mmCIF file of C-alpha atoms in Angstrom:
data_model
loop_
_atom_site.group_PDB
_atom_site.id
_atom_site.type_symbol
_atom_site.label_atom_id
_atom_site.label_comp_id
_atom_site.label_asym_id
_atom_site.label_seq_id
_atom_site.Cartn_x
_atom_site.Cartn_y
_atom_site.Cartn_z
ATOM 1 C CA MET C 1 -18.321 11.140 -26.160
ATOM 2 C CA ASN C 2 -17.374 7.227 -27.103
ATOM 3 C CA GLY C 3 -12.636 8.115 -26.785
ATOM 4 C CA ASP C 4 -11.175 8.359 -23.017
ATOM 5 C CA PRO C 5 -12.907 9.610 -20.614
ATOM 6 C CA THR C 6 -12.758 13.453 -19.679
ATOM 7 C CA LEU C 7 -12.712 15.738 -16.287
ATOM 8 C CA GLU C 8 -12.549 19.993 -17.968
ATOM 9 C CA ARG C 9 -12.392 22.881 -15.567
ATOM 10 C CA ILE C 10 -14.541 25.579 -17.009
ATOM 11 C CA ALA C 11 -14.580 29.266 -14.534
ATOM 12 C CA ARG C 12 -17.832 30.696 -14.264
ATOM 13 C CA GLY C 13 -16.878 33.757 -12.171
ATOM 14 C CA ASN C 14 -16.377 32.914 -8.451
ATOM 15 C CA ALA C 15 -17.455 29.037 -9.618
ATOM 16 C CA LEU C 16 -15.146 26.323 -11.004
ATOM 17 C CA ALA C 17 -17.498 23.676 -12.894
ATOM 18 C CA LEU C 18 -15.432 20.310 -13.724
ATOM 19 C CA CYS C 19 -16.808 18.820 -16.386
ATOM 20 C CA ALA C 20 -16.546 15.246 -16.914
ATOM 21 C CA ALA C 21 -17.253 13.557 -20.058
ATOM 22 C CA GLY C 22 -16.991 10.146 -21.922
ATOM 23 C CA PRO C 23 -16.653 6.786 -20.712
ATOM 24 C CA TRP C 24 -16.574 6.601 -16.190
ATOM 25 C CA THR C 25 -15.605 2.890 -16.245
ATOM 26 C CA ALA C 26 -13.352 0.847 -14.816
ATOM 27 C CA ARG C 27 -11.568 -0.011 -17.814
ATOM 28 C CA PHE C 28 -10.117 3.473 -17.619
ATOM 29 C CA ALA C 29 -9.221 3.310 -14.375
ATOM 30 C CA PRO C 30 -5.536 4.544 -14.372
ATOM 31 C CA VAL C 31 -6.750 7.984 -16.482
ATOM 32 C CA LEU C 32 -9.492 8.533 -14.151
ATOM 33 C CA GLU C 33 -7.412 7.665 -11.094
ATOM 34 C CA ARG C 34 -5.009 10.258 -12.028
ATOM 35 C CA MET C 35 -7.508 13.174 -12.893
ATOM 36 C CA VAL C 36 -9.688 12.731 -10.065
ATOM 37 C CA ALA C 37 -6.161 12.969 -8.164
ATOM 38 C CA ASP C 38 -5.528 16.134 -9.573
ATOM 39 C CA ALA C 39 -8.848 17.755 -9.156
ATOM 40 C CA GLU C 40 -8.877 17.493 -5.350
ATOM 41 C CA ARG C 41 -5.618 19.728 -5.438
ATOM 42 C CA LEU C 42 -8.783 22.495 -6.678
ATOM 43 C CA GLY C 43 -9.655 22.349 -2.624
ATOM 44 C CA GLY C 44 -9.476 25.912 -0.985
ATOM 45 C CA THR C 45 -9.134 26.925 -4.379
ATOM 46 C CA ARG C 46 -13.090 28.240 -5.069
ATOM 47 C CA PRO C 47 -15.585 28.537 -2.812
ATOM 48 C CA ASN C 48 -17.682 26.709 -5.072
ATOM 49 C CA ILE C 49 -17.421 23.985 -7.462
ATOM 50 C CA LEU C 50 -19.584 22.219 -9.469
ATOM 51 C CA ILE C 51 -19.136 18.701 -10.924
ATOM 52 C CA ASP C 52 -21.406 18.130 -13.800
ATOM 53 C CA VAL C 53 -21.464 14.659 -14.948
ATOM 54 C CA SER C 54 -24.150 15.398 -18.124
ATOM 55 C CA GLN C 55 -22.173 14.346 -20.520
ATOM 56 C CA VAL C 56 -20.572 10.899 -19.368
ATOM 57 C CA SER C 57 -21.787 8.579 -21.525
ATOM 58 C CA LYS C 58 -20.981 5.608 -19.236
ATOM 59 C CA LEU C 59 -20.888 5.111 -15.566
ATOM 60 C CA ASP C 60 -19.845 1.847 -12.982
ATOM 61 C CA THR C 61 -19.500 1.661 -10.118
ATOM 62 C CA PHE C 62 -15.924 2.628 -10.174
ATOM 63 C CA GLY C 63 -16.722 5.807 -11.866
ATOM 64 C CA ALA C 64 -19.525 6.799 -9.324
ATOM 65 C CA TRP C 65 -16.931 5.961 -6.696
ATOM 66 C CA LEU C 66 -14.469 8.463 -7.971
ATOM 67 C CA ILE C 67 -17.247 11.212 -8.688
ATOM 68 C CA GLU C 68 -18.381 10.408 -5.124
ATOM 69 C CA ARG C 69 -14.719 10.468 -3.488
ATOM 70 C CA LEU C 70 -13.902 13.559 -5.459
ATOM 71 C CA ARG C 71 -16.902 15.441 -4.308
ATOM 72 C CA ARG C 72 -15.952 14.269 -0.386
ATOM 73 C CA SER C 73 -12.968 15.095 -0.933
ATOM 74 C CA LEU C 74 -13.849 19.273 -1.663
ATOM 75 C CA THR C 75 -15.871 19.302 0.841
ATOM 76 C CA GLN C 76 -13.443 18.364 3.604
ATOM 77 C CA GLY C 77 -11.523 21.666 2.483
ATOM 78 C CA GLY C 78 -14.207 23.727 2.625
ATOM 79 C CA VAL C 79 -15.564 23.978 -0.876
ATOM 80 C CA GLU C 80 -19.372 23.895 -1.804
ATOM 81 C CA THR C 81 -19.584 21.081 -4.077
ATOM 82 C CA GLN C 82 -22.197 19.984 -5.679
ATOM 83 C CA ILE C 83 -23.206 16.840 -8.766
ATOM 84 C CA ALA C 84 -25.195 18.283 -11.508
ATOM 85 C CA GLY C 85 -26.321 16.641 -14.739
ATOM 86 C CA LEU C 86 -27.060 13.110 -13.332
ATOM 87 C CA SER C 87 -29.616 10.780 -15.825
ATOM 88 C CA ALA C 88 -32.281 9.107 -14.019
ATOM 89 C CA ASN C 89 -30.279 5.730 -15.433
ATOM 90 C CA TYR C 90 -27.184 6.349 -13.146
ATOM 91 C CA SER C 91 -28.670 8.752 -10.421
ATOM 92 C CA SER C 92 -29.611 5.777 -8.230
ATOM 93 C CA LEU C 93 -26.132 4.617 -9.135
ATOM 94 C CA VAL C 94 -24.190 7.451 -7.200
ATOM 95 C CA ASP C 95 -27.162 7.769 -4.453
ATOM 96 C CA GLU C 96 -26.362 4.236 -3.354
ATOM 97 C CA VAL C 97 -22.509 5.162 -3.674
ATOM 98 C CA ARG C 98 -22.901 7.784 -1.552
ATOM 99 C CA ARG C 99 -24.284 5.819 1.420
ATOM 100 C CA VAL C 100 -21.162 4.015 2.172
ATOM 101 C CA LYS C 101 -19.370 6.093 4.933
ATOM 102 C CA ALA C 102 -15.891 6.899 4.242
ATOM 103 C CA GLU C 103 -13.085 5.095 7.101
ATOM 104 C CA PRO C 104 -12.114 7.766 8.537
ATOM 105 C CA ALA C 105 -7.636 8.630 8.175
ATOM 106 C CA VAL C 106 -6.122 5.982 11.193
ATOM 107 C CA GLU C 107 -3.823 8.491 13.129
ATOM 108 C CA THR C 108 -1.035 7.630 14.044
ATOM 109 C CA ASP C 109 0.076 8.317 17.779
ATOM 110 C CA ARG C 110 3.376 9.143 18.902
ATOM 111 C CA VAL C 111 4.923 6.233 20.827
ATOM 112 C CA THR C 112 4.697 7.688 24.750
ATOM 113 C CA ILE C 113 5.149 5.710 28.086
ATOM 114 C CA THR C 114 1.225 5.230 28.617
ATOM 115 C CA GLY C 115 0.476 3.585 25.331
ATOM 116 C CA MET C 116 3.562 1.363 25.773
ATOM 117 C CA LEU C 117 1.690 -0.114 29.287
ATOM 118 C CA GLU C 118 -1.608 -0.274 26.962
ATOM 119 C CA GLN C 119 -0.203 -2.621 24.780
ATOM 120 C CA ILE C 120 1.617 -4.354 27.344
ATOM 121 C CA GLY C 121 -1.945 -4.834 28.985
ATOM 122 C CA ARG C 122 -3.445 -5.750 26.063
ATOM 123 C CA SER C 123 -0.947 -8.209 25.506
ATOM 124 C CA VAL C 124 -1.120 -10.019 28.697
ATOM 125 C CA ALA C 125 -4.973 -10.008 28.900
ATOM 126 C CA GLY C 126 -4.781 -12.302 25.112
ATOM 127 C CA ILE C 127 -2.186 -14.440 26.875
ATOM 128 C CA GLY C 128 -5.075 -14.913 29.433
ATOM 129 C CA GLY C 129 -7.435 -15.232 26.474
ATOM 130 C CA THR C 130 -5.294 -17.727 25.313
ATOM 131 C CA LEU C 131 -4.758 -19.948 28.336
ATOM 132 C CA ILE C 132 -8.316 -20.026 29.319
ATOM 133 C CA GLY C 133 -9.515 -21.028 25.748
ATOM 134 C CA LEU C 134 -7.057 -23.509 26.198
ATOM 135 C CA ILE C 135 -8.268 -24.978 29.945
ATOM 136 C CA ASP C 136 -12.083 -24.293 28.641
ATOM 137 C CA MET C 137 -10.928 -26.452 25.089
ATOM 138 C CA LEU C 138 -9.017 -29.675 27.528
ATOM 139 C CA GLY C 139 -12.217 -29.485 30.258
ATOM 140 C CA ALA C 140 -14.013 -29.912 26.792
ATOM 141 C CA VAL C 141 -12.369 -32.878 25.883
ATOM 142 C CA LEU C 142 -12.297 -34.344 29.208
ATOM 143 C CA ALA C 143 -16.136 -34.223 29.646
ATOM 144 C CA ALA C 144 -16.382 -35.788 26.358
ATOM 145 C CA THR C 145 -14.159 -38.763 27.477
ATOM 146 C CA GLY C 146 -16.125 -39.567 30.324
ATOM 147 C CA HIS C 147 -19.320 -39.493 28.011
ATOM 148 C CA VAL C 148 -17.795 -42.183 26.080
ATOM 149 C CA LEU C 149 -16.873 -44.357 28.742
ATOM 150 C CA ILE C 150 -20.109 -44.549 29.942
ATOM 151 C CA ARG C 151 -21.361 -45.364 27.071
ATOM 152 C CA PRO C 152 -18.351 -46.658 24.341
ATOM 153 C CA ARG C 153 -21.019 -46.903 21.245
ATOM 154 C CA ARG C 154 -21.130 -43.563 21.365
ATOM 155 C CA PHE C 155 -16.842 -43.780 20.408
ATOM 156 C CA ARG C 156 -15.946 -43.615 16.589
ATOM 157 C CA MET C 157 -13.757 -45.630 16.009
ATOM 158 C CA THR C 158 -13.448 -45.554 12.417
ATOM 159 C CA SER C 159 -12.333 -41.554 12.392
ATOM 160 C CA THR C 160 -9.925 -42.139 15.693
ATOM 161 C CA ILE C 161 -8.259 -44.850 12.727
ATOM 162 C CA HIS C 162 -8.220 -42.446 10.096
ATOM 163 C CA HIS C 163 -6.701 -39.729 11.776
ATOM 164 C CA LEU C 164 -3.816 -42.139 12.935
ATOM 165 C CA GLU C 165 -3.446 -42.787 9.696
ATOM 166 C CA GLN C 166 -2.916 -39.322 8.602
ATOM 167 C CA VAL C 167 -1.113 -38.641 11.717
ATOM 168 C CA CYS C 168 1.243 -41.484 12.343
ATOM 169 C CA TRP C 169 1.489 -43.527 9.446
ATOM 170 C CA ARG C 170 2.087 -40.956 6.734
ATOM 171 C CA ALA C 171 4.552 -38.981 8.714
ATOM 172 C CA VAL C 172 7.067 -42.023 9.590
ATOM 173 C CA PRO C 173 9.259 -40.713 6.508
ATOM 174 C CA ILE C 174 9.701 -37.694 7.087
ATOM 175 C CA VAL C 175 10.080 -38.141 11.221
ATOM 176 C CA VAL C 176 12.949 -41.081 10.482
ATOM 177 C CA LEU C 177 14.819 -39.205 7.415
ATOM 178 C CA ILE C 178 15.032 -36.051 9.857
ATOM 179 C CA THR C 179 16.077 -37.387 13.088
ATOM 180 C CA PHE C 180 18.076 -39.712 11.348
ATOM 181 C CA LEU C 181 19.729 -36.657 9.878
ATOM 182 C CA ILE C 182 20.254 -34.708 13.800
ATOM 183 C CA GLY C 183 21.944 -37.883 14.949
ATOM 184 C CA CYS C 184 24.523 -37.771 11.558
ATOM 185 C CA ILE C 185 24.693 -34.262 12.692
ATOM 186 C CA ILE C 186 25.341 -34.150 16.880
ATOM 187 C CA SER C 187 27.549 -37.200 16.457
ATOM 188 C CA GLN C 188 30.094 -36.043 13.872
ATOM 189 C CA GLN C 189 30.372 -32.246 15.527
ATOM 190 C CA GLY C 190 30.813 -34.116 18.800
ATOM 191 C CA ILE C 191 33.668 -36.389 17.623
ATOM 192 C CA PHE C 192 34.675 -33.212 15.804
ATOM 193 C CA HIS C 193 34.993 -30.742 19.170
ATOM 194 C CA PHE C 194 35.679 -34.046 21.700
ATOM 195 C CA ARG C 195 38.141 -35.090 19.081
ATOM 196 C CA LYS C 196 40.360 -32.350 20.583
ATOM 197 C CA PHE C 197 40.868 -33.941 24.206
ATOM 198 C CA GLY C 198 41.401 -37.206 23.002
ATOM 199 C CA ALA C 199 37.624 -38.000 24.266
ATOM 200 C CA ASP C 200 36.374 -39.542 20.873
ATOM 201 C CA ILE C 201 34.177 -42.329 22.581
ATOM 202 C CA PHE C 202 32.624 -39.636 24.965
ATOM 203 C CA VAL C 203 29.785 -38.908 22.046
ATOM 204 C CA VAL C 204 27.975 -41.499 22.345
ATOM 205 C CA ASP C 205 26.957 -40.496 26.127
ATOM 206 C CA MET C 206 26.076 -37.432 24.592
ATOM 207 C CA LEU C 207 24.087 -39.129 21.874
ATOM 208 C CA GLY C 208 22.087 -41.394 23.809
ATOM 209 C CA VAL C 209 21.060 -38.848 26.714
ATOM 210 C CA LEU C 210 20.598 -36.807 24.394
ATOM 211 C CA VAL C 211 18.143 -38.093 21.672
ATOM 212 C CA LEU C 212 16.745 -40.532 24.522
ATOM 213 C CA ARG C 213 15.631 -37.408 26.772
ATOM 214 C CA GLU C 214 15.608 -34.493 24.655
ATOM 215 C CA ILE C 215 16.301 -33.907 21.106
ATOM 216 C CA GLY C 216 14.613 -36.793 20.208
ATOM 217 C CA VAL C 217 10.755 -36.199 21.422
ATOM 218 C CA LEU C 218 11.835 -32.461 21.483
ATOM 219 C CA LEU C 219 12.463 -32.648 17.785
ATOM 220 C CA VAL C 220 9.235 -34.871 16.877
ATOM 221 C CA ALA C 221 6.923 -32.751 19.067
ATOM 222 C CA ILE C 222 7.779 -30.277 16.616
ATOM 223 C CA MET C 223 7.876 -31.429 12.997
ATOM 224 C CA VAL C 224 4.544 -33.045 14.362
ATOM 225 C CA ALA C 225 3.188 -29.419 15.263
ATOM 226 C CA GLY C 226 3.876 -28.032 12.364
ATOM 227 C CA ARG C 227 2.790 -30.840 10.032
ATOM 228 C CA SER C 228 -0.413 -32.204 12.230
ATOM 229 C CA GLY C 229 -1.450 -29.407 14.341
ATOM 230 C CA SER C 230 -1.345 -26.772 11.065
ATOM 231 C CA ALA C 231 -3.929 -29.834 9.443
ATOM 232 C CA TYR C 232 -6.315 -29.979 12.226
ATOM 233 C CA THR C 233 -6.716 -26.329 12.382
ATOM 234 C CA ALA C 234 -7.101 -26.113 8.453
ATOM 235 C CA GLU C 235 -9.369 -28.561 8.379
ATOM 236 C CA LEU C 236 -11.787 -27.685 11.574
ATOM 237 C CA GLY C 237 -11.839 -24.112 10.389
ATOM 238 C CA SER C 238 -12.761 -24.864 6.858
ATOM 239 C CA MET C 239 -15.724 -27.020 8.335
ATOM 240 C CA LYS C 240 -16.930 -23.596 10.843
ATOM 241 C CA MET C 241 -16.318 -21.373 7.698
ATOM 242 C CA ARG C 242 -18.283 -23.972 5.695
ATOM 243 C CA GLU C 243 -21.027 -23.605 9.029
ATOM 244 C CA GLU C 244 -20.362 -27.562 9.401
ATOM 245 C CA ILE C 245 -20.150 -27.340 12.601
ATOM 246 C CA ASP C 246 -23.012 -25.287 13.325
ATOM 247 C CA ALA C 247 -24.818 -28.378 11.617
ATOM 248 C CA LEU C 248 -23.689 -30.838 13.473
ATOM 249 C CA ARG C 249 -24.993 -28.926 17.105
ATOM 250 C CA THR C 250 -28.511 -29.147 14.619
ATOM 251 C CA MET C 251 -28.200 -32.416 14.639
ATOM 252 C CA GLY C 252 -27.525 -32.790 18.060
ATOM 253 C CA PHE C 253 -23.904 -34.217 17.841
ATOM 254 C CA ASP C 254 -21.465 -33.345 19.995
ATOM 255 C CA PRO C 255 -18.601 -31.493 17.692
ATOM 256 C CA ILE C 256 -16.030 -32.363 20.635
ATOM 257 C CA GLU C 257 -17.120 -35.787 21.034
ATOM 258 C CA VAL C 258 -17.561 -36.299 17.230
ATOM 259 C CA LEU C 259 -14.337 -33.625 15.604
ATOM 260 C CA ILE C 260 -12.212 -33.161 18.385
ATOM 261 C CA LEU C 261 -12.060 -36.675 20.522
ATOM 262 C CA PRO C 262 -10.902 -38.675 17.356
ATOM 263 C CA ARG C 263 -8.286 -36.434 16.740
ATOM 264 C CA MET C 264 -6.743 -35.920 20.066
ATOM 265 C CA LEU C 265 -6.302 -39.724 20.349
ATOM 266 C CA ALA C 266 -4.849 -40.256 17.169
ATOM 267 C CA LEU C 267 -2.179 -37.622 17.855
ATOM 268 C CA VAL C 268 -1.722 -38.991 21.499
ATOM 269 C CA LEU C 269 -1.191 -42.241 20.327
ATOM 270 C CA ALA C 270 0.943 -40.975 17.188
ATOM 271 C CA LEU C 271 3.491 -39.260 19.375
ATOM 272 C CA PRO C 272 4.881 -41.657 21.279
ATOM 273 C CA ILE C 273 5.069 -44.380 18.064
ATOM 274 C CA LEU C 274 6.494 -41.525 15.929
ATOM 275 C CA ALA C 275 9.276 -40.380 19.049
ATOM 276 C CA PHE C 276 10.444 -43.740 19.387
ATOM 277 C CA LEU C 277 11.248 -44.753 15.541
ATOM 278 C CA GLY C 278 12.871 -40.907 15.411
ATOM 279 C CA ALA C 279 15.012 -41.703 18.499
ATOM 280 C CA MET C 280 15.941 -45.368 16.960
ATOM 281 C CA ALA C 281 16.792 -43.677 13.797
ATOM 282 C CA ALA C 282 19.093 -40.320 14.835
ATOM 283 C CA LEU C 283 20.802 -43.355 17.043
ATOM 284 C CA TYR C 284 21.244 -44.880 14.004
ATOM 285 C CA GLY C 285 22.500 -42.278 12.238
ATOM 286 C CA GLY C 286 24.714 -41.014 14.926
ATOM 287 C CA GLY C 287 25.960 -44.688 14.974
ATOM 288 C CA LEU C 288 26.661 -45.066 11.164
ATOM 289 C CA VAL C 289 28.835 -41.427 11.509
ATOM 290 C CA ALA C 290 30.303 -42.498 14.697
ATOM 291 C CA TRP C 291 31.922 -45.667 12.449
ATOM 292 C CA LEU C 292 32.391 -43.679 9.036
ATOM 293 C CA TYR C 293 34.402 -40.415 11.018
ATOM 294 C CA GLY C 294 34.981 -40.627 14.024
ATOM 295 C CA GLY C 295 36.418 -44.967 13.695
ATOM 296 C CA VAL C 296 34.229 -46.235 16.408
ATOM 297 C CA GLU C 297 33.375 -49.882 15.575
ATOM 298 C CA PRO C 298 29.692 -50.309 15.667
ATOM 299 C CA GLU C 299 30.345 -53.045 18.626
ATOM 300 C CA ALA C 300 32.165 -50.520 20.955
ATOM 301 C CA PHE C 301 29.530 -48.275 20.133
ATOM 302 C CA LEU C 302 26.569 -50.167 21.492
ATOM 303 C CA LEU C 303 28.767 -51.457 24.523
ATOM 304 C CA ARG C 304 29.243 -47.736 25.576
ATOM 305 C CA LEU C 305 25.830 -46.783 24.841
ATOM 306 C CA ARG C 306 24.525 -49.971 26.816
ATOM 307 C CA ASP C 307 26.526 -47.963 29.956
ATOM 308 C CA ALA C 308 26.348 -44.727 28.904
ATOM 309 C CA ILE C 309 22.339 -44.769 28.888
ATOM 310 C CA SER C 310 19.810 -46.370 31.171
ATOM 311 C CA ILE C 311 15.827 -47.158 31.014
ATOM 312 C CA ASP C 312 15.039 -43.828 32.986
ATOM 313 C CA HIS C 313 16.455 -41.789 29.710
ATOM 314 C CA PHE C 314 13.965 -43.850 27.745
ATOM 315 C CA VAL C 315 11.365 -44.010 30.051
ATOM 316 C CA VAL C 316 11.046 -40.346 30.115
ATOM 317 C CA GLY C 317 11.020 -39.131 26.285
ATOM 318 C CA MET C 318 7.917 -42.034 26.156
ATOM 319 C CA ILE C 319 6.122 -39.374 29.171
ATOM 320 C CA LYS C 320 6.616 -36.827 27.454
ATOM 321 C CA ALA C 321 5.183 -37.426 24.253
ATOM 322 C CA PRO C 322 1.769 -37.625 24.955
ATOM 323 C CA VAL C 323 1.969 -34.704 26.931
ATOM 324 C CA MET C 324 3.031 -32.733 24.449
ATOM 325 C CA ALA C 325 0.873 -34.708 21.920
ATOM 326 C CA ALA C 326 -2.337 -33.633 24.154
ATOM 327 C CA VAL C 327 -0.659 -29.415 24.153
ATOM 328 C CA ILE C 328 -0.368 -29.481 20.034
ATOM 329 C CA GLY C 329 -4.125 -30.714 19.722
ATOM 330 C CA ILE C 330 -5.564 -28.651 21.978
ATOM 331 C CA VAL C 331 -3.556 -25.785 21.038
ATOM 332 C CA ALA C 332 -4.663 -26.922 17.119
ATOM 333 C CA CYS C 333 -8.204 -27.572 18.119
ATOM 334 C CA VAL C 334 -8.852 -23.944 19.809
ATOM 335 C CA GLU C 335 -7.301 -22.166 17.144
ATOM 336 C CA GLY C 336 -9.243 -24.089 14.211
ATOM 337 C CA LEU C 337 -12.689 -23.392 15.965
ATOM 338 C CA ALA C 338 -11.762 -19.474 16.731
ATOM 339 C CA VAL C 339 -11.744 -19.339 12.882
ATOM 340 C CA GLN C 340 -13.875 -16.737 11.714
ATOM 341 C CA GLY C 341 -15.507 -16.077 8.105
ATOM 342 C CA SER C 342 -12.717 -15.573 5.535
ATOM 343 C CA ALA C 343 -9.930 -17.163 3.908
ATOM 344 C CA GLU C 344 -7.566 -14.143 6.155
ATOM 345 C CA SER C 345 -8.756 -15.569 8.686
ATOM 346 C CA LEU C 346 -7.981 -18.910 8.080
ATOM 347 C CA GLY C 347 -4.459 -18.552 7.226
ATOM 348 C CA GLN C 348 -4.124 -16.468 10.508
ATOM 349 C CA HIS C 349 -5.170 -18.859 12.990
ATOM 350 C CA THR C 350 -3.173 -22.149 10.988
ATOM 351 C CA THR C 351 -0.033 -19.696 11.713
ATOM 352 C CA SER C 352 -0.883 -19.078 15.217
ATOM 353 C CA SER C 353 -1.288 -23.200 15.776
ATOM 354 C CA VAL C 354 1.534 -23.816 14.609
ATOM 355 C CA VAL C 355 3.644 -20.663 16.367
ATOM 356 C CA LYS C 356 1.602 -21.277 19.538
ATOM 357 C CA GLY C 357 2.046 -25.258 19.395
ATOM 358 C CA ILE C 358 6.006 -25.099 18.893
ATOM 359 C CA PHE C 359 5.840 -22.596 21.665
ATOM 360 C CA PHE C 360 3.498 -24.753 24.607
ATOM 361 C CA VAL C 361 5.691 -28.199 23.115
ATOM 362 C CA ILE C 362 9.326 -25.809 23.995
ATOM 363 C CA VAL C 363 7.634 -24.751 27.538
ATOM 364 C CA MET C 364 6.543 -28.456 28.657
ATOM 365 C CA ASP C 365 9.640 -29.585 28.056
ATOM 366 C CA GLY C 366 11.764 -27.071 30.476
ATOM 367 C CA VAL C 367 8.734 -28.282 33.008
ATOM 368 C CA PHE C 368 9.581 -31.898 32.469
ATOM 369 C CA ALA C 369 13.202 -31.250 32.779
ATOM 370 C CA ILE C 370 13.156 -29.253 35.688
ATOM 371 C CA PHE C 371 10.146 -32.002 37.443
ATOM 372 C CA PHE C 372 12.781 -34.692 36.473
ATOM 373 C CA ALA C 373 15.779 -33.558 38.078
ATOM 374 C CA SER C 374 13.572 -32.518 41.302
ATOM 375 C CA ILE C 375 12.607 -36.326 41.807
ATOM 376 C CA GLY C 376 16.245 -37.395 40.567
ATOM 377 C CA MET C 377 15.438 -38.654 36.613
#
């Protein structure tokens, strides 16, 4: 009785008895799983099967569920199955496990044209829901901004400065390092290929235009989306899980005004600063490589750079930065407020925040490229 659990088969005429004995607890899970799996194959061999548990010395929830799983499996096989010998101590446990509804087996549908069209429709509907959520958040942020402008004392300066330090000041080292390396790589590759045509000096034109108009602000925006956007989503999602946002509403505070607006403002102020620092670091890295690898003297590099770029290139990058920051912030906050009460949901929405943020940043960059080309900038 105190050894390993057993499940013996005893034939009784046309019926079959499965006699369970010993401790049926989670400690013996591997042994019990094998015995129950073997017994489940008896479905259809006998019209009646009795599961006798009178000799079970110990029973916990795991063991009770295995017994109930065996009964359900045999019943589905067309066998009349009964459980006998339950003691008063364990009958309530087995009854409680029996109330758990079995999940229906997932049926794998064949790939059909109708199913494919249905999936496309669901994806389009999901995209529409995402856009509606972003527009709704944008309207809520604008409304909160209007309330703060009417009553400036409601503006949370301390929170804004705190988030500005987190997304701007603490991000400077990694942004400067990455953009410096990107500038070095662009310069090296440009010189390597332009040298074939004797046009080494034109790498300065390419570097200046790319960094100030496109690569600089786009790369910084992607880094901010991965760094700060995910942080916003995780913070708001954790507050949602702990019901802190509901508590703010109960106390009469607007969560958009208290939590979202300071984060949005900090991001909109931080991204142009980071984009400027990143552009300067990329130009410095490109100039350094052009000097050491391409033989372009710093004086010649600066003179060529002055002739190659204009203030319009710088303005284009600075106009893009705050808009991209607003998009990143809105996406991050929408995903954060959509978190449900589980860690899995938090992880999924944090990942979705980064992916959607980078996607919309690239889309906005394409829209800006078309717009500025149409107005001649």
